[in-house]
Each structure stands twice: as structure tokens, then as C-alpha cells.
Amino acid sequence: KIQMLTLPETKLHLRVDHNDEDALIEALMTTATAACADYLNMDAADLVVAVPAPVKSAALLMVAGLYENREDVSDRQLYRNDTYYRLLNPYRQYSA
């Protein structure tokens, strides 16, 4: 399966050096790709070839947020990451 993110680059971003959570990380990569595609109003398959660096960075930010905050309840308040949207906004497709 071809994805926008690779497992090695995502694990490097997460600073994960073991293989114990590879399946989880791959699932988060798929989720982040789908979320980016949804926000950009694109098909996820379009985010495989020639993806701009800011879009990949936004996906990596999302994977990191999902990886770090896996629980449905947190002992601290979580905030929206505006950087994610700032990275994606220039590539967002709007319907006419």
C-alpha cells in the first residue's frame, strides 16, 4: 500500500526507535492522510505523488498529536494546533 508518509520518516519524527508500535503508527499515518485529504477536499489517493512538503509536515504533526494523546481523557486541556491548518490552507481546494 502506497502512502503519503513512510513508516521510517514517521518513526523518525516521533523519535520512536523500536518496532513494537509499528501497526499503531501505520494506522495513525492512514488517519492523518485521510484527515488531510478531507480538509483539502481531495481524494486520499491524490496525496501520494508529488505531495508538497507543508502537507506532509501537517500530516506528521497530526500523527504526533494522535500518538502522544492516545487516551480519550487527558489530565490537561488539549488545544487545537493552528500550525496544522496554516500548513494546509494554501493547498485547500474550494468548490466553485
PDB file of C-alpha atoms in Angstrom, residues 3-78:
ATOM      1  CA  GLN A   3       1.037   6.163   1.442  1.00  0.00           C
ATOM      2  CA  MET A   4       1.942   9.836   1.646  1.00  0.00           C
ATOM      3  CA  LEU A   5       4.109   9.160   4.715  1.00  0.00           C
ATOM      4  CA  THR A   6       6.592   6.361   5.137  1.00  0.00           C
ATOM      5  CA  LEU A   7       6.976   4.406   8.338  1.00  0.00           C
ATOM      6  CA  PRO A   8      10.703   5.256   8.707  1.00  0.00           C
ATOM      7  CA  GLU A   9      10.170   9.024   8.317  1.00  0.00           C
ATOM      8  CA  THR A  10       7.188   8.961  10.659  1.00  0.00           C
ATOM      9  CA  LYS A  11       9.070   6.997  13.319  1.00  0.00           C
ATOM     10  CA  LEU A  12      11.970   9.440  12.996  1.00  0.00           C
ATOM     11  CA  HIS A  13       9.537  12.344  13.503  1.00  0.00           C
ATOM     12  CA  LEU A  14       8.072  10.606  16.551  1.00  0.00           C
ATOM     13  CA  ARG A  15      11.542   9.654  17.822  1.00  0.00           C
ATOM     14  CA  VAL A  16      10.481   6.019  18.042  1.00  0.00           C
ATOM     15  CA  ASP A  17      13.348   3.552  17.656  1.00  0.00           C
ATOM     16  CA  HIS A  18      11.545   0.275  18.305  1.00  0.00           C
ATOM     17  CA  ASN A  19       9.123  -1.811  16.243  1.00  0.00           C
ATOM     18  CA  ASP A  20       6.598  -2.567  18.984  1.00  0.00           C
ATOM     19  CA  GLU A  21       4.082   0.042  17.827  1.00  0.00           C
ATOM     20  CA  ASP A  22       4.537  -0.105  14.057  1.00  0.00           C
ATOM     21  CA  ALA A  23       0.934  -1.206  13.462  1.00  0.00           C
ATOM     22  CA  LEU A  24      -0.378   1.677  15.566  1.00  0.00           C
ATOM     23  CA  ILE A  25       1.868   4.191  13.825  1.00  0.00           C
ATOM     24  CA  GLU A  26       0.801   2.918  10.396  1.00  0.00           C
ATOM     25  CA  ALA A  27      -2.857   3.281  11.417  1.00  0.00           C
ATOM     26  CA  LEU A  28      -2.177   6.843  12.570  1.00  0.00           C
ATOM     27  CA  MET A  29      -0.433   7.568   9.262  1.00  0.00           C
ATOM     28  CA  THR A  30      -3.540   6.399   7.404  1.00  0.00           C
ATOM     29  CA  THR A  31      -5.762   8.504   9.662  1.00  0.00           C
ATOM     30  CA  ALA A  32      -3.622  11.615   9.192  1.00  0.00           C
ATOM     31  CA  THR A  33      -3.579  11.165   5.420  1.00  0.00           C
ATOM     32  CA  ALA A  34      -7.357  10.799   5.339  1.00  0.00           C
ATOM     33  CA  ALA A  35      -7.792  13.850   7.581  1.00  0.00           C
ATOM     34  CA  CYS A  36      -5.518  15.964   5.377  1.00  0.00           C
ATOM     35  CA  ALA A  37      -7.332  14.820   2.253  1.00  0.00           C
ATOM     36  CA  ASP A  38     -10.681  15.578   3.851  1.00  0.00           C
ATOM     37  CA  TYR A  39      -9.603  19.084   4.901  1.00  0.00           C
ATOM     38  CA  LEU A  40      -8.100  19.760   1.467  1.00  0.00           C
ATOM     39  CA  ASN A  41     -11.261  18.458  -0.261  1.00  0.00           C
ATOM     40  CA  MET A  42      -9.177  15.923  -2.151  1.00  0.00           C
ATOM     41  CA  ASP A  43      -9.131  12.179  -2.559  1.00  0.00           C
ATOM     42  CA  ALA A  44      -6.544  10.497  -0.309  1.00  0.00           C
ATOM     43  CA  ALA A  45      -5.102   8.785  -3.401  1.00  0.00           C
ATOM     44  CA  ASP A  46      -4.126  12.248  -4.684  1.00  0.00           C
ATOM     45  CA  LEU A  47      -1.854  12.686  -1.666  1.00  0.00           C
ATOM     46  CA  VAL A  48       0.588  10.022  -2.752  1.00  0.00           C
ATOM     47  CA  VAL A  49       2.515  11.574  -5.647  1.00  0.00           C
ATOM     48  CA  ALA A  50       4.268  14.961  -5.522  1.00  0.00           C
ATOM     49  CA  VAL A  51       2.893  15.998  -2.151  1.00  0.00           C
ATOM     50  CA  PRO A  52       4.075  19.476  -1.103  1.00  0.00           C
ATOM     51  CA  ALA A  53       6.335  19.476   1.972  1.00  0.00           C
ATOM     52  CA  PRO A  54       3.891  21.575   4.055  1.00  0.00           C
ATOM     53  CA  VAL A  55       1.143  18.976   3.547  1.00  0.00           C
ATOM     54  CA  LYS A  56       3.478  16.173   4.670  1.00  0.00           C
ATOM     55  CA  SER A  57       4.513  18.272   7.662  1.00  0.00           C
ATOM     56  CA  ALA A  58       0.868  18.796   8.609  1.00  0.00           C
ATOM     57  CA  ALA A  59       0.265  15.042   8.416  1.00  0.00           C
ATOM     58  CA  LEU A  60       3.302  14.385  10.604  1.00  0.00           C
ATOM     59  CA  LEU A  61       2.014  16.942  13.134  1.00  0.00           C
ATOM     60  CA  MET A  62      -1.298  15.122  13.247  1.00  0.00           C
ATOM     61  CA  VAL A  63       0.350  11.721  13.668  1.00  0.00           C
ATOM     62  CA  ALA A  64       2.450  13.094  16.535  1.00  0.00           C
ATOM     63  CA  GLY A  65      -0.602  14.587  18.231  1.00  0.00           C
ATOM     64  CA  LEU A  66      -2.568  11.374  17.894  1.00  0.00           C
ATOM     65  CA  TYR A  67       0.381   9.270  19.064  1.00  0.00           C
ATOM     66  CA  GLU A  68       1.027  11.423  22.115  1.00  0.00           C
ATOM     67  CA  ASN A  69      -2.636  11.795  23.089  1.00  0.00           C
ATOM     68  CA  ARG A  70      -3.995   8.276  22.660  1.00  0.00           C
ATOM     69  CA  GLU A  71      -6.321   8.379  25.632  1.00  0.00           C
ATOM     70  CA  ASP A  72      -9.883   9.670  25.312  1.00  0.00           C
ATOM     71  CA  VAL A  73      -9.424  11.545  28.602  1.00  0.00           C
ATOM     72  CA  SER A  74      -6.462  13.737  29.490  1.00  0.00           C
ATOM     73  CA  ASP A  75      -5.252  15.281  32.708  1.00  0.00           C
ATOM     74  CA  ARG A  76      -4.578  18.520  30.834  1.00  0.00           C
ATOM     75  CA  GLN A  77      -6.524  20.617  28.382  1.00  0.00           C
ATOM     76  CA  LEU A  78      -5.685  19.960  24.746  1.00  0.00           C
TER      77      LEU A  78
END
